[in-house]
Short mmCIF file of C-alpha atoms in Angstrom, two decimals:
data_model
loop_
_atom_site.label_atom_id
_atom_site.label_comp_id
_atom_site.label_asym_id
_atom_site.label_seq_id
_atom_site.Cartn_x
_atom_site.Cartn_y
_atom_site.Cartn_z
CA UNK A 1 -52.73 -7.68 25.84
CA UNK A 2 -55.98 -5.96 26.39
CA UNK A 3 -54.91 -2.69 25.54
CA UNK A 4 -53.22 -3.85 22.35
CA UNK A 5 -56.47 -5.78 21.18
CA UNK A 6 -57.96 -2.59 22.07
CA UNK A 7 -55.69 -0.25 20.21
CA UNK A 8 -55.93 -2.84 17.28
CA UNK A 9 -59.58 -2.61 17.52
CA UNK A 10 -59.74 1.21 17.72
CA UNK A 11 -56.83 1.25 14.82
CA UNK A 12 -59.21 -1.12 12.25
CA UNK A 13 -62.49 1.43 13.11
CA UNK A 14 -60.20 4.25 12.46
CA UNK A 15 -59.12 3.04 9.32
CA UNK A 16 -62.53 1.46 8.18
CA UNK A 17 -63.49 5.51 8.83
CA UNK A 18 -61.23 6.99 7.45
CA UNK A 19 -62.00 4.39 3.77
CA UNK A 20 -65.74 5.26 4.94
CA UNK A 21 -65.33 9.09 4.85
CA UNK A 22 -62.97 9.09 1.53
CA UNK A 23 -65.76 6.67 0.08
CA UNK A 24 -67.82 9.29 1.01
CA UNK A 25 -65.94 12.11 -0.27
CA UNK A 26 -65.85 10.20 -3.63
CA UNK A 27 -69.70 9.87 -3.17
CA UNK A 28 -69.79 13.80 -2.54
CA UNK A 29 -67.60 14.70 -5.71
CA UNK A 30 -70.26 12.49 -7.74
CA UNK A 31 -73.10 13.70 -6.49
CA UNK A 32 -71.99 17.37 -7.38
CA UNK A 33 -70.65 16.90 -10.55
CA UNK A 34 -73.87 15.11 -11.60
CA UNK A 35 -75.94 18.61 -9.88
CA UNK A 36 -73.84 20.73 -11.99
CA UNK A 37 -74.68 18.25 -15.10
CA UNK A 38 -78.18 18.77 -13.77
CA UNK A 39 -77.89 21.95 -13.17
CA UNK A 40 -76.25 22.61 -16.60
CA UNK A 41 -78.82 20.48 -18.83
CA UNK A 42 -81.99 22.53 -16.53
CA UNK A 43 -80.50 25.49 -17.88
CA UNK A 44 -80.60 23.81 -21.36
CA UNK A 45 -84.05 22.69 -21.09
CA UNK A 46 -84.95 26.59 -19.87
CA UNK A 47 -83.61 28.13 -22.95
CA UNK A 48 -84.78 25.88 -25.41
CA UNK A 49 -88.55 25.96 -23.62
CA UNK A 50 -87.72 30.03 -24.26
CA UNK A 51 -86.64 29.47 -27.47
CA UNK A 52 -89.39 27.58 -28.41
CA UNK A 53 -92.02 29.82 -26.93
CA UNK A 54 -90.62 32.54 -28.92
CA UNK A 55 -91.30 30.68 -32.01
CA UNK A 56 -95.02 29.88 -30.93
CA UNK A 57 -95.35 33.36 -30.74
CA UNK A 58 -93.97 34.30 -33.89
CA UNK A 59 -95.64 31.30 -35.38
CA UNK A 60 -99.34 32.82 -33.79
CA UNK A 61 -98.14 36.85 -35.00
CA UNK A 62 -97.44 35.51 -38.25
CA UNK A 63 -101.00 33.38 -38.40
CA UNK A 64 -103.19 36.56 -36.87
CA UNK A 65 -101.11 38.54 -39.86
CA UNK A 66 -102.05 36.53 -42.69
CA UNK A 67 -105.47 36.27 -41.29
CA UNK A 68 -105.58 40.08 -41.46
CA UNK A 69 -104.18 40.02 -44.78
CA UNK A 70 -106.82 37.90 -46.16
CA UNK A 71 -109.25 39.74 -44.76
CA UNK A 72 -107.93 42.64 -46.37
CA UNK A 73 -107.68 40.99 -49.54
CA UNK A 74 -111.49 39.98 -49.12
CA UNK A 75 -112.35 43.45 -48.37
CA UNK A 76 -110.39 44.96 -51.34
CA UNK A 77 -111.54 42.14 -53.26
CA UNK A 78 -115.31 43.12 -52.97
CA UNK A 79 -114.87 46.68 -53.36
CA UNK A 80 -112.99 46.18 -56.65
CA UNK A 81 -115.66 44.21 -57.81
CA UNK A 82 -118.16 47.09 -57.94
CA UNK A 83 -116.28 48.82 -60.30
CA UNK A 84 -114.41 46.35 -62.61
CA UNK A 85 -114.04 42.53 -63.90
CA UNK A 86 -112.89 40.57 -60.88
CA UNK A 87 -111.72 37.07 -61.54
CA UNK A 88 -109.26 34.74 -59.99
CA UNK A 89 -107.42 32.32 -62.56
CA UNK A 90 -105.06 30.10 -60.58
CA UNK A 91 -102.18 32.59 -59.11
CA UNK A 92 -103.03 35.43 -60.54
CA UNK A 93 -106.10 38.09 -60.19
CA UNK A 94 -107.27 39.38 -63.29
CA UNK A 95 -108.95 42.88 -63.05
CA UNK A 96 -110.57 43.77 -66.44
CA UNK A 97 -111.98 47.97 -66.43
CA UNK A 98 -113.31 49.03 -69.39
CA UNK A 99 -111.56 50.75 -71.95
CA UNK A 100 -114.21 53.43 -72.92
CA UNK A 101 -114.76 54.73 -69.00
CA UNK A 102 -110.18 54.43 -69.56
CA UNK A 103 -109.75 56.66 -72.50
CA UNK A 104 -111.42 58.51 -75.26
CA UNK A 105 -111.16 56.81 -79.03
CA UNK A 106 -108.11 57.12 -80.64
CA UNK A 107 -106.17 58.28 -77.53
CA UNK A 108 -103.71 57.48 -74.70
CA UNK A 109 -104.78 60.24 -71.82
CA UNK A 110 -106.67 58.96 -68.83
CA UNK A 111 -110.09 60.64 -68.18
CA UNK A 112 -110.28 61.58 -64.58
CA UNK A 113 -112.79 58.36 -63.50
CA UNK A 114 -110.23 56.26 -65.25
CA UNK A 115 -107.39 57.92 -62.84
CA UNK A 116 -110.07 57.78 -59.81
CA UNK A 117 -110.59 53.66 -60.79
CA UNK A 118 -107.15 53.28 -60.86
CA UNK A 119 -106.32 55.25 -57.82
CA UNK A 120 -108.75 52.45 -55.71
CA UNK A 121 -107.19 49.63 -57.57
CA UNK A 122 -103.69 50.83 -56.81
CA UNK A 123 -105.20 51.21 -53.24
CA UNK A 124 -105.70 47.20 -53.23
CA UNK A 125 -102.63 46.58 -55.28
CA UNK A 126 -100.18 48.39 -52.75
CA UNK A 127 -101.86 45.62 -49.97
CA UNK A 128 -100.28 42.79 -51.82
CA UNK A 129 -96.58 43.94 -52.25
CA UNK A 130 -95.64 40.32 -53.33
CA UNK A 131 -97.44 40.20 -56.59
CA UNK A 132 -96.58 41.59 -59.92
CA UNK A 133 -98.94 43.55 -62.35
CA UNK A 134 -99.10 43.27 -66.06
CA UNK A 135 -101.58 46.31 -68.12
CA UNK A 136 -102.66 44.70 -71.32
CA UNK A 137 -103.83 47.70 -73.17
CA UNK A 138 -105.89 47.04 -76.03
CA UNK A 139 -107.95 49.41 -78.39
CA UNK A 140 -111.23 48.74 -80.93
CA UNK A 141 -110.66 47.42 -84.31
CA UNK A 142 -110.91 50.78 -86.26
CA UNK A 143 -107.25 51.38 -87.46
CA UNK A 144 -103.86 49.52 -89.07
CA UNK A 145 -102.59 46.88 -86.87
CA UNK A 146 -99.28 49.01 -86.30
CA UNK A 147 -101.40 51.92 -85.49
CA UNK A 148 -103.65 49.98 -82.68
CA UNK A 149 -100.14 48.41 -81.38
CA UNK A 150 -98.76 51.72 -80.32
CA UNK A 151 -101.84 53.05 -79.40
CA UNK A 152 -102.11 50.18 -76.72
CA UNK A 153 -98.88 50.29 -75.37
CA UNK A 154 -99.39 53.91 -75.23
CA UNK A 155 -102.38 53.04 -73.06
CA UNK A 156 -100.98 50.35 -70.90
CA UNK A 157 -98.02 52.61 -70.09
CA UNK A 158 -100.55 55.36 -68.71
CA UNK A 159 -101.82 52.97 -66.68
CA UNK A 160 -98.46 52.07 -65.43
CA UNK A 161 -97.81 55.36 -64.76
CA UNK A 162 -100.48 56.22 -62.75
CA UNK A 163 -99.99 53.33 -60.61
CA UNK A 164 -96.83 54.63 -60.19
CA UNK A 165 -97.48 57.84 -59.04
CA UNK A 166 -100.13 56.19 -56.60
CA UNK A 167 -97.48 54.17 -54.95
CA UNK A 168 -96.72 50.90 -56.49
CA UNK A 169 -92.80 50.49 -57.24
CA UNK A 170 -92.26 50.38 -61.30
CA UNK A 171 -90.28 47.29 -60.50
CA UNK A 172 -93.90 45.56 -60.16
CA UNK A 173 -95.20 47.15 -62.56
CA UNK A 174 -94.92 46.00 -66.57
CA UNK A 175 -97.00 47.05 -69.63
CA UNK A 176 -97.64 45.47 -72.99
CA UNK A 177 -100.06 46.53 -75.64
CA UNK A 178 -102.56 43.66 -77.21
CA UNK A 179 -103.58 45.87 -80.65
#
């Protein structure tokens, strides 16, 4: 009778291990799916941190770079003023050179410190590739109407095309005459 009390005894421990240990299996299998979740969402975290660094620096190159453009702008701003009409009307810049340093009366040809004028405004021009340019030529009040028209476009179209041949695309580039 001892013995089988014993044997009973031993046979209940052994089976209360053996649920123990599969309980604890079960345990195991938990715990390492939920590391590999872990393990998996880290990895997550870690390339979205990345990701988002990456951004931060693009975000601070793209700050420094408009900072630099605007000082450039200032800078080309302030030399432009020593030579021409400077004024800022909402969007646009407005740069005004006068037409008797441009051309001689009653013609069409750039004098050589027009071209030089317009070589440093084409300078600043080129540093804003997103803007678009409109000449206005114009002329004085001796002549027909018709006659001053064509004479201005003729103008504003030399000016075009010497901003042109400095280096500003033609597709930025329009001209209209005033008369």
């Amino acid at each position: 009778q001892y013995t089988d009390a014993l044997e009973a005894q031993n046979r209940r421990r052994a089976e209360s291990l053996e649920e123990t240990q599969g309980a604890l299996g079960e345990v195991r299998a938990e715990l390492a799916a939920r590391g590999d979740e872990l393990d998996e969402r880290t990895r997550e975290l870690q390339a979205r941190q990345a990701e988002l660094e990456a951004r931060e620096r693009e975000l601070s190159n793209a700050r420094q770079a408009r900072a630099a453009a605007e000082a450039r702008y200032a800078e080309v701003y302030a030399q432009l003023q020593e030579y021409a009409n400077v004024r800022q009307e909402r969007d646009e810049t407005i740069i005004t050179l006068n037409g008797e340093v441009l051309f001689e009366t009653d013609r069409a040809t750039l004098l050589p410190i027009a071209r030089e004028r317009l070589s440093q405004v084409a300078t600043a021009l080129r540093d804003q590739p997103e803007r678009t340019i409109v000449i206005e030529g114009h002329t004085d009040n001796q002549g027909s109407t018709q006659y001053n028209q064509r004479l201005s476009l003729q103008r504003a179209n030399a000016v075009r095309a010497h901003l042109i041949s400095a280096g500003i695309p033609d597709s930025r580039v329009t001209a209209v005459g005033r008369g």
